[in-house]
């Protein structure tokens, strides 16, 4: 562990608060020190208010901010005098504490202060840093944890036994810290939780953190227990299982979604490390002792599911809740009994979340957990906190309050849509429309630009020639590996050949148009069916056909015939799949000019040939209104939503009104 302090970089951060921002980000850069909000920092500053009074404020990390990317606005300024008074109270509930912290915050638009604000306040140093470094967590979660801490740090740290984070911890430190502190003290170890360092400058507090973590890492190295390889075993992958993996995963996703009460995403990780851990002969033993630190429980649940027996996992969870909720002072609402981490011999590591970001966070946390458990096992033996302590964090007041509030989530949260021809035009607009409504989106296109269309966890772009059956199957497998299943399919890809009369139409050209605009969609629908059937809220298919179906024009025989065939295919699918709760609907857009096909020159030429201006040509419909690709995309998305939940087999024009269609 090395200090990342860079004097040239640091110079750009002048004030105390800016320095606080700088070293917080340095801590955040190192995943083995802090992970996804799992640490916090503060600085004490005296400021003059509008009344001309000097007020001492604790700028402490606000909730919802990550140290890696924090800015000055991510720190909540809380009055020190109030915090110190709170520390002296004989008791304070979490809800009351959260309210008091809010009241004492002098900036109404600041984020909610960290629940460790009182603890930061009572440490008598200007800068305070707190992390959950892997090396410390490893060492502390072994039977001889405390002796090891003493052996490494001697009397340079204050040692606090484990107690629930929040007010209880602040109260204990308030009593214990003055008893143990001495002239050599540079930090404070919270058993089974993490590490504090402090100093008068940002640099010193940060570097003390690095030094203390480095000592722990070196200690583990000396014991040959640092970054240990997962016990070498032969990783086996059953090739016979491959084609079934997608269906197995989608089935699991449907069942977990049912337990959660809303659709969830699952990400599959079958890399060597994940498989080796999942296939370890003792995994059911050491992976079910508890999380690396108690705060992980909110993301990962107390223990992973080993294998795929969901029923026994949820029964076990209910038992755990029944046993421990009895000891609670107030009635508690049980959280869903579904796992967030699954270790399966064949599938590897699966991470579950309501959004793609959540599955990623769970993955990051669990990858660290795998390392921590492996190191602790090598060092001595992995020993997590008793289930009661984990339960207290999982069910603490503030988390329960969040449940009661339950805001509305985006319409397609936890759902997956696959869109073809997604790199431009209507397809790209569909990607945006579905992302906006909370879906995880897979975009297929021939163009390589599809892979970089968006850089976000809920988007996957795959280069795919949809007329290639194998490529289509691969794309569906990738979809399931990334998000766990498929709920919606938007068949948008198509080609529009140059105008040609039938007497001049070569068979190859006719066949090429049919292959892309019709045949490819048969493959996609056939291969996607098994997945759509497993969609937690029912499958949905939207077919992008054409105005040319109800009102064809001369010179577009192949295009019109293919789209008419596609329309008929979709109508039959609506009949065949209705019993599986899959809805299939058809759009007939017309004259969508904001796509790559229509350059300014082509538009001008066309308009002129009709004796119209470009503007008149674009709005040449009953409503005199231009139809954009976003108009079409929004109808496609709405068709998949609740509003149209009773509609299947419908054909909807998106054309501004066409007198031939009407
Ligand atoms: Zn902590």
XYZ file of C-alpha atoms and ligand atoms in Angstrom:
663
model
C 0.000 0.000 0.000
C 1.593 3.237 -1.142
C 0.643 6.861 -0.599
C -0.825 8.397 -3.742
C -0.244 11.942 -2.458
C 1.119 14.037 -5.309
C 2.419 17.501 -4.308
C 1.699 19.036 -7.728
C -1.848 17.643 -7.717
C -2.381 18.623 -4.083
C -1.485 22.257 -4.843
C -4.663 22.618 -6.854
C -6.617 22.016 -3.642
C -6.151 25.123 -1.514
C -8.666 25.410 1.307
C -9.103 22.881 4.129
C -12.293 21.603 2.511
C -10.549 21.237 -0.862
C -7.718 19.325 0.783
C -10.390 17.124 2.375
C -11.842 16.481 -1.074
C -8.417 15.610 -2.474
C -7.351 12.996 0.076
C -10.873 11.516 0.201
C -10.566 10.850 -3.513
C -7.127 9.312 -2.975
C -8.682 6.870 -0.501
C -11.524 6.180 -2.925
C -9.093 5.260 -5.690
C -8.043 2.118 -3.867
C -10.775 -0.571 -3.910
C -9.011 -2.548 -1.182
C -9.443 0.411 1.221
C -12.976 1.620 0.534
C -15.741 0.198 -1.620
C -19.028 1.769 -2.688
C -19.684 4.231 0.089
C -17.988 1.973 2.655
C -15.904 4.698 4.287
C -16.167 8.312 5.340
C -14.035 11.366 6.032
C -14.392 14.771 7.687
C -12.729 18.091 8.461
C -13.476 20.611 11.202
C -13.617 24.237 10.052
C -14.560 27.490 11.772
C -16.761 29.679 9.591
C -18.377 33.075 10.098
C -22.131 33.063 9.513
C -24.410 35.905 8.312
C -24.801 37.171 11.877
C -21.052 37.625 12.169
C -20.695 34.685 14.567
C -17.849 32.191 14.269
C -19.289 28.676 14.158
C -17.280 25.479 14.298
C -18.547 23.068 11.661
C -17.861 19.413 10.913
C -17.793 18.900 7.157
C -18.573 15.190 6.995
C -19.212 12.940 4.012
C -22.854 12.972 2.997
C -24.807 9.846 2.219
C -25.118 8.996 -1.461
C -21.586 10.187 -2.244
C -18.632 7.936 -3.027
C -15.193 8.928 -1.769
C -13.673 8.214 -5.189
C -15.700 10.942 -6.891
C -16.678 13.201 -3.997
C -16.796 16.983 -4.388
C -17.024 19.787 -1.849
C -20.829 19.639 -2.212
C -20.693 16.013 -1.029
C -19.758 17.107 2.511
C -22.498 18.167 4.920
C -21.590 21.049 7.293
C -22.876 20.147 10.772
C -22.585 22.306 13.908
C -19.925 20.849 16.217
C -21.473 22.092 19.475
C -24.672 20.191 18.700
C -22.821 17.005 17.743
C -20.798 17.049 20.968
C -23.957 17.498 23.024
C -25.554 14.550 21.239
C -22.527 12.387 22.081
C -23.257 12.897 25.775
C -26.890 11.726 25.621
C -27.581 8.463 27.490
C -29.472 7.160 24.468
C -30.589 8.229 21.030
C -32.550 6.211 18.484
C -31.284 6.077 14.908
C -34.322 7.945 13.651
C -33.859 10.691 16.240
C -30.166 10.839 15.442
C -30.812 11.227 11.712
C -33.236 14.060 12.461
C -30.831 15.796 14.865
C -28.013 15.600 12.305
C -30.314 17.177 9.761
C -31.335 19.962 12.114
C -27.723 20.764 12.975
C -26.703 20.946 9.299
C -26.305 24.607 8.396
C -26.847 24.168 4.669
C -30.386 22.974 3.867
C -29.371 21.660 0.440
C -26.460 19.569 1.765
C -26.779 15.758 1.643
C -27.719 13.849 4.827
C -24.603 13.659 7.039
C -22.947 10.252 7.513
C -24.319 8.225 10.447
C -20.780 8.336 11.859
C -20.895 12.170 12.136
C -20.990 12.182 15.966
C -17.971 9.873 16.133
C -16.043 12.121 13.715
C -16.965 15.138 15.852
C -15.676 13.746 19.104
C -12.252 12.764 17.795
C -10.187 15.858 18.728
C -8.359 16.286 15.418
C -8.949 18.529 12.418
C -8.960 15.773 9.779
C -10.489 12.319 10.332
C -10.400 9.397 7.848
C -12.344 6.146 8.130
C -12.058 3.037 5.938
C -12.865 -0.671 5.867
C -9.530 -1.828 4.427
C -9.468 -5.455 3.251
C -6.251 -6.293 5.140
C -7.706 -5.094 8.455
C -11.062 -6.746 7.876
C -9.288 -10.035 7.065
C -7.245 -9.978 10.216
C -10.054 -8.902 12.524
C -12.391 -11.624 11.281
C -10.248 -14.441 12.647
C -10.410 -15.993 16.153
C -7.198 -14.216 17.220
C -8.111 -10.924 15.540
C -7.621 -8.663 18.521
C -4.214 -10.141 19.474
C -3.059 -9.639 15.889
C -4.133 -5.984 15.934
C -2.173 -5.467 19.152
C 0.839 -7.311 17.748
C 0.953 -5.120 14.632
C 0.115 -1.699 16.045
C 1.160 -1.867 19.703
C -0.104 1.186 21.565
C -0.290 3.425 18.483
C -3.986 2.695 18.048
C -7.034 2.788 20.284
C -8.958 -0.506 20.059
C -12.765 -0.500 20.265
C -14.655 -3.811 20.434
C -17.431 -4.341 17.888
C -20.642 -2.487 18.472
C -23.419 -1.455 16.105
C -22.340 1.547 13.950
C -24.148 4.833 14.576
C -24.922 6.287 17.999
C -23.914 3.212 20.049
C -20.469 3.243 18.475
C -20.060 6.994 19.000
C -21.099 6.592 22.627
C -18.620 3.778 23.230
C -15.783 5.761 21.613
C -16.743 8.795 23.700
C -16.027 6.716 26.815
C -13.148 4.552 25.564
C -11.076 6.924 23.472
C -9.903 9.216 26.303
C -8.937 6.165 28.366
C -6.667 4.643 25.717
C -5.301 7.668 23.826
C -1.622 8.543 24.336
C 1.088 10.665 22.698
C 1.792 7.926 20.126
C -1.813 7.424 19.020
C -2.309 7.770 15.260
C -5.448 5.726 14.736
C -8.362 3.775 16.118
C -9.302 0.205 15.220
C -12.966 -0.749 15.362
C -13.031 -4.518 15.697
C -14.806 -6.367 12.845
C -15.541 -3.029 11.222
C -12.692 -0.763 10.160
C -10.023 1.787 10.885
C -9.851 5.502 11.764
C -6.865 7.778 11.403
C -6.653 11.474 12.259
C -4.260 14.421 12.228
C -4.038 18.191 11.918
C -3.464 18.097 8.150
C -5.230 16.187 5.372
C -1.911 14.766 4.191
C -0.868 13.421 7.569
C -4.243 11.840 8.335
C -4.299 10.199 4.895
C -0.721 8.975 5.137
C -1.300 7.555 8.604
C -4.136 5.529 7.046
C -1.830 4.271 4.313
C 0.903 3.411 6.831
C -1.462 1.493 9.109
C -3.038 -0.414 6.214
C 0.413 -1.137 4.805
C 1.489 -2.610 8.155
C -1.511 -4.936 8.085
C -0.793 -5.969 4.494
C 2.873 -6.637 5.280
C 1.823 -8.694 8.289
C -0.438 -10.814 6.074
C 2.405 -11.172 3.578
C 4.732 -12.437 6.302
C 2.093 -15.036 7.166
C 1.786 -15.915 3.436
C -1.826 -14.858 3.635
C -1.877 -11.742 1.435
C -3.642 -12.002 -1.944
C -3.698 -15.771 -1.737
C -4.765 -17.622 -4.825
C -8.070 -19.383 -4.529
C -7.144 -22.982 -3.663
C -6.065 -24.486 -6.957
C -8.687 -26.894 -8.155
C -9.550 -28.022 -11.602
C -12.275 -25.748 -12.839
C -14.796 -27.813 -14.703
C -17.389 -26.466 -17.068
C -19.934 -28.921 -18.335
C -20.157 -28.224 -22.060
C -23.433 -30.138 -22.318
C -24.916 -27.530 -20.053
C -23.966 -24.514 -22.218
C -27.164 -24.274 -24.302
C -29.245 -24.645 -21.166
C -27.436 -21.984 -19.173
C -29.542 -19.136 -20.545
C -32.775 -20.929 -19.741
C -31.547 -21.969 -16.300
C -30.521 -18.402 -15.482
C -33.756 -16.912 -16.798
C -35.776 -19.410 -14.741
C -33.799 -18.523 -11.627
C -34.346 -14.828 -12.369
C -38.101 -15.322 -12.713
C -38.258 -17.159 -9.369
C -36.078 -14.632 -7.544
C -38.134 -11.754 -8.986
C -41.221 -13.407 -7.542
C -39.633 -13.522 -4.074
C -38.456 -9.910 -4.332
C -41.862 -8.757 -5.550
C -40.489 -6.986 -8.624
C -38.281 -7.888 -11.583
C -34.560 -8.130 -10.805
C -31.444 -8.451 -12.922
C -28.837 -11.170 -12.524
C -25.255 -10.902 -13.764
C -23.298 -14.095 -14.304
C -19.557 -14.234 -13.598
C -17.967 -17.493 -14.696
C -14.342 -16.381 -14.742
C -11.725 -18.670 -13.196
C -11.706 -17.028 -9.771
C -15.494 -17.086 -9.402
C -15.828 -20.678 -10.585
C -12.960 -21.896 -8.427
C -14.537 -20.319 -5.352
C -18.019 -21.614 -6.209
C -16.638 -25.115 -6.795
C -14.504 -25.249 -3.653
C -15.457 -28.307 -1.641
C -15.844 -26.284 1.561
C -17.638 -23.301 0.048
C -20.939 -24.093 1.752
C -19.082 -23.955 5.033
C -16.918 -20.819 4.901
C -19.029 -18.703 2.547
C -22.018 -18.898 4.876
C -20.402 -17.506 8.012
C -21.307 -13.892 7.272
C -20.276 -10.757 5.353
C -16.849 -9.091 5.467
C -18.225 -6.008 7.222
C -21.758 -5.553 8.587
C -22.661 -2.719 6.185
C -22.361 -5.126 3.232
C -25.519 -6.856 4.435
C -27.670 -4.128 2.884
C -26.294 -5.049 -0.563
C -25.468 -8.733 -0.299
C -27.739 -10.155 2.435
C -26.007 -11.936 5.295
C -25.044 -15.019 3.310
C -25.003 -16.135 -0.338
C -27.161 -18.911 -1.708
C -25.070 -21.998 -2.423
C -26.496 -23.804 -5.432
C -29.985 -23.111 -6.762
C -32.356 -24.275 -4.041
C -34.283 -21.041 -3.691
C -36.975 -22.536 -1.525
C -34.614 -23.672 1.171
C -32.710 -20.345 1.040
C -35.871 -18.327 1.569
C -37.066 -20.665 4.326
C -33.722 -20.244 6.046
C -33.990 -16.462 5.687
C -37.481 -16.416 7.222
C -36.204 -18.473 10.138
C -33.326 -16.035 10.674
C -35.795 -13.139 10.618
C -38.268 -14.836 12.987
C -35.535 -15.737 15.460
C -33.894 -12.303 15.592
C -36.863 -9.984 15.083
C -38.355 -11.281 18.329
C -35.602 -9.450 20.201
C -36.417 -6.136 18.566
C -38.125 -3.406 20.587
C -40.462 -2.424 17.780
C -42.220 -4.550 15.166
C -40.082 -5.075 12.071
C -41.080 -5.597 8.445
C -39.304 -8.531 6.858
C -37.250 -7.697 3.776
C -37.638 -10.003 0.787
C -36.097 -13.434 1.460
C -34.251 -13.658 -1.870
C -30.455 -13.951 -2.198
C -28.279 -11.218 -3.750
C -25.221 -13.422 -4.182
C -25.359 -16.961 -5.559
C -22.466 -19.406 -5.709
C -23.228 -22.260 -8.049
C -20.854 -25.023 -9.132
C -21.928 -24.772 -12.759
C -22.941 -21.141 -13.154
C -20.187 -19.549 -11.043
C -20.870 -16.313 -9.146
C -24.256 -14.685 -9.772
C -25.055 -11.213 -8.480
C -28.616 -9.971 -8.123
C -29.900 -6.395 -8.064
C -32.866 -4.212 -8.941
C -30.667 -2.297 -11.386
C -27.525 -3.050 -13.385
C -25.600 -0.715 -11.084
C -26.726 -2.772 -8.103
C -25.595 -6.063 -9.636
C -22.223 -4.415 -10.316
C -21.895 -3.128 -6.753
C -22.787 -6.560 -5.371
C -20.182 -8.078 -7.690
C -17.456 -5.673 -6.533
C -18.272 -6.298 -2.893
C -18.356 -10.045 -3.302
C -15.095 -10.221 -5.264
C -13.445 -8.506 -2.300
C -15.266 -10.841 0.069
C -13.901 -13.866 -1.807
C -10.364 -12.511 -1.354
C -10.924 -11.628 2.286
C -12.382 -15.048 3.130
C -9.550 -16.814 1.282
C -6.930 -14.763 3.125
C -8.549 -15.249 6.524
C -8.801 -18.998 5.930
C -5.119 -19.077 5.054
C -4.169 -16.951 8.045
C -6.240 -18.834 10.597
C -9.961 -19.224 10.006
C -12.698 -16.977 8.659
C -14.897 -15.906 11.547
C -17.626 -13.363 10.817
C -19.697 -11.548 13.429
C -22.643 -13.429 14.996
C -25.865 -13.261 12.987
C -27.447 -11.012 15.594
C -24.992 -8.185 14.883
C -25.517 -8.497 11.144
C -29.286 -8.551 11.641
C -29.142 -5.315 13.648
C -27.517 -3.530 10.715
C -29.813 -5.137 8.142
C -32.885 -4.086 10.111
C -31.821 -0.840 11.687
C -34.408 1.930 11.935
C -33.175 4.012 9.046
C -33.293 1.139 6.564
C -36.777 0.234 7.761
C -37.837 3.857 7.355
C -36.643 3.754 3.734
C -38.915 0.755 3.162
C -41.927 2.607 4.539
C -41.257 5.541 2.230
C -40.894 3.355 -0.887
C -40.818 5.927 -3.678
C -41.956 4.991 -7.155
C -39.382 3.332 -9.388
C -39.075 3.671 -13.170
C -41.597 1.611 -15.145
C -39.131 -0.937 -16.557
C -36.800 -1.191 -13.566
C -35.264 -4.669 -13.390
C -36.410 -5.520 -16.939
C -34.364 -6.264 -20.045
C -35.073 -5.245 -23.635
C -33.264 -6.294 -26.798
C -33.469 -3.893 -29.745
C -32.248 -4.682 -33.268
C -30.850 -2.087 -35.640
C -30.066 -0.031 -32.569
C -27.046 2.004 -33.659
C -28.997 4.791 -35.367
C -32.404 6.201 -36.267
C -35.514 4.683 -34.704
C -33.464 1.884 -33.103
C -31.200 4.321 -31.270
C -34.223 6.372 -30.223
C -35.727 3.132 -28.839
C -32.554 2.501 -26.812
C -32.948 5.967 -25.284
C -36.688 5.557 -24.667
C -36.206 2.267 -22.812
C -33.178 3.468 -20.815
C -35.218 6.481 -19.757
C -37.899 4.144 -18.447
C -35.361 2.189 -16.366
C -34.832 -0.910 -18.545
C -31.479 -2.581 -19.095
C -30.952 -2.406 -22.852
C -29.144 -4.689 -25.271
C -28.601 -3.113 -28.690
C -27.777 -5.205 -31.768
C -26.432 -3.754 -34.990
C -24.113 -4.520 -37.874
C -22.249 -1.292 -37.166
C -19.351 -1.571 -34.679
C -20.444 1.777 -33.242
C -23.167 -0.176 -31.390
C -20.639 -1.241 -28.729
C -19.824 2.334 -27.738
C -23.257 3.904 -28.251
C -23.572 4.383 -24.469
C -21.078 3.819 -21.710
C -23.214 2.811 -18.734
C -23.796 -0.364 -16.733
C -27.366 -0.804 -18.009
C -26.411 -0.873 -21.682
C -24.797 -3.674 -23.686
C -24.033 -3.212 -27.396
C -23.369 -6.296 -29.519
C -22.222 -6.326 -33.143
C -24.531 -8.861 -34.752
C -25.625 -9.865 -38.219
C -29.194 -10.920 -37.485
C -29.374 -13.085 -40.605
C -26.741 -15.353 -39.010
C -28.549 -17.841 -36.743
C -25.489 -18.579 -34.637
C -24.785 -14.892 -34.114
C -28.377 -14.388 -32.931
C -28.098 -17.291 -30.462
C -24.795 -15.907 -29.158
C -26.297 -12.458 -28.697
C -29.166 -13.893 -26.653
C -26.733 -15.849 -24.473
C -24.683 -12.695 -23.882
C -27.875 -10.846 -22.964
C -28.752 -13.418 -20.327
C -25.190 -13.594 -18.983
C -25.164 -9.816 -18.555
C -28.695 -9.188 -17.233
C -30.227 -12.582 -16.391
C -33.050 -12.838 -18.933
C -35.150 -11.084 -21.537
C -38.484 -9.318 -21.072
C -38.958 -7.287 -24.226
C -37.928 -7.555 -27.832
C -38.037 -4.676 -30.315
C -37.665 -5.931 -33.882
C -36.546 -2.804 -35.641
C -33.675 -3.705 -37.986
C -34.489 -3.532 -41.651
C -33.183 -2.400 -45.003
C -34.850 -0.091 -47.496
C -33.576 -0.829 -51.000
C -33.617 1.635 -53.870
C -36.961 1.914 -55.655
C -37.403 -0.732 -58.372
C -40.436 -1.807 -60.437
C -41.356 -5.498 -60.421
C -40.430 -6.020 -64.068
C -36.882 -4.898 -63.206
C -36.569 -6.654 -59.825
C -33.793 -9.301 -59.647
C -34.583 -12.325 -57.487
C -31.401 -11.884 -55.405
C -32.476 -8.396 -54.413
C -35.960 -9.576 -53.473
C -34.472 -12.417 -51.424
C -31.933 -10.203 -49.665
C -34.679 -7.858 -48.476
C -36.779 -10.785 -47.276
C -33.811 -12.333 -45.472
C -33.150 -9.210 -43.410
C -36.634 -7.777 -43.000
C -38.487 -11.060 -42.521
C -36.433 -14.266 -42.094
C -34.035 -12.806 -39.502
C -37.024 -11.878 -37.340
C -38.308 -15.459 -37.444
C -34.974 -16.612 -36.005
C -34.988 -13.914 -33.353
C -38.548 -14.633 -32.276
C -38.015 -18.389 -32.238
C -34.825 -18.165 -30.178
C -36.142 -15.485 -27.816
C -39.417 -17.282 -27.109
C -38.103 -19.506 -24.318
C -36.725 -16.403 -22.540
C -39.762 -14.173 -23.104
C -41.900 -16.920 -21.597
C -39.863 -16.611 -18.396
C -40.168 -12.811 -18.128
C -41.397 -11.999 -14.591
C -44.057 -9.550 -15.813
C -44.763 -11.346 -19.103
C -42.925 -10.999 -22.390
C -43.524 -8.219 -24.900
C -42.587 -7.922 -28.549
C -42.855 -4.802 -30.667
C -42.439 -5.144 -34.393
C -41.480 -2.136 -36.433
C -43.351 -2.723 -39.706
C -44.365 0.095 -42.082
C -47.158 2.230 -43.454
C -46.413 0.304 -46.634
C -48.289 -2.661 -45.142
C -51.763 -1.039 -45.156
C -50.882 1.390 -47.964
C -48.127 0.180 -50.289
C -46.595 2.251 -53.053
C -45.128 1.390 -56.432
C -41.427 0.531 -56.611
C -41.207 -1.053 -53.133
C -42.439 -4.590 -53.756
C -39.754 -6.413 -51.796
C -39.852 -3.991 -48.858
C -43.650 -3.967 -48.661
C -43.962 -7.732 -49.040
C -41.347 -8.354 -46.346
C -43.026 -5.934 -43.903
C -46.446 -7.441 -44.692
C -44.985 -10.881 -44.005
C -43.481 -9.592 -40.772
C -46.845 -8.143 -39.750
C -48.526 -11.471 -40.399
C -45.765 -13.299 -38.507
C -46.336 -11.013 -35.520
C -50.112 -11.545 -35.632
C -49.644 -15.315 -35.586
C -47.137 -14.948 -32.713
C -49.738 -12.910 -30.798
C -52.128 -15.871 -31.170
C -49.589 -18.585 -30.392
C -47.931 -16.825 -27.426
C -50.884 -15.171 -25.715
C -51.255 -18.211 -23.463
C -47.648 -17.667 -22.315
C -48.494 -14.091 -21.372
C -46.415 -12.668 -24.214
C -47.902 -9.658 -26.011
C -46.961 -8.900 -29.610
C -47.827 -5.583 -31.231
C -47.020 -3.899 -34.493
C -46.073 -0.319 -35.394
C -46.569 1.202 -38.816
C -44.414 4.334 -38.924
C -44.198 6.535 -41.984
C -42.029 9.365 -43.228
C -39.536 9.440 -40.364
C -36.916 11.759 -41.798
C -34.510 12.311 -38.887
C -32.624 9.084 -39.618
C -29.292 8.507 -41.361
C -31.059 7.483 -44.580
C -32.372 10.979 -45.206
C -29.655 13.494 -46.029
C -30.508 17.122 -46.726
C -29.900 16.561 -50.448
C -32.216 13.559 -50.745
C -34.933 15.415 -48.830
C -34.670 18.445 -51.119
C -34.769 16.257 -54.212
C -37.828 14.333 -53.014
C -39.692 17.429 -51.921
C -39.044 19.055 -55.261
C -40.332 16.040 -57.194
C -43.684 16.467 -55.386
C -43.611 20.221 -55.936
C -43.312 20.825 -52.153
C -40.874 22.616 -49.878
C -38.871 20.382 -47.522
C -41.013 21.584 -44.616
C -44.246 20.792 -46.508
C -42.871 17.414 -47.544
C -41.919 16.495 -43.980
C -45.362 17.365 -42.660
C -47.340 15.996 -45.575
C -49.897 14.140 -43.434
C -53.355 14.634 -41.931
C -52.046 16.268 -38.747
C -49.480 18.392 -40.684
C -46.942 17.294 -38.115
C -43.437 15.900 -38.576
C -42.930 12.344 -37.274
C -39.565 11.853 -35.534
C -37.754 8.665 -34.558
C -38.379 9.597 -30.914
C -42.134 9.677 -31.599
C -41.931 6.107 -32.879
C -39.618 4.990 -30.052
C -41.937 6.375 -27.390
C -44.890 4.462 -28.819
C -42.739 1.297 -28.923
C -41.836 1.734 -25.243
C -45.387 2.586 -24.171
C -46.684 -0.515 -25.973
C -44.499 -2.562 -23.612
C -45.803 -0.732 -20.557
C -48.751 -1.048 -18.209
C -51.065 1.158 -20.330
C -51.202 -1.431 -23.095
C -51.139 -4.478 -20.807
C -54.418 -5.736 -22.317
C -53.417 -5.183 -25.938
C -51.911 -7.777 -28.253
C -51.920 -8.294 -32.008
C -52.614 -4.584 -32.575
C -51.329 -2.542 -35.502
C -50.715 1.083 -34.640
C -49.849 3.759 -37.195
C -47.277 6.391 -36.219
C -47.540 8.546 -39.298
C -49.253 11.834 -38.456
C -52.407 10.403 -40.066
C -52.421 9.017 -43.585
C -55.588 9.380 -45.668
C -54.942 6.072 -47.416
C -54.562 4.244 -44.115
C -57.470 5.962 -42.379
Zn -17.538 2.179 8.845
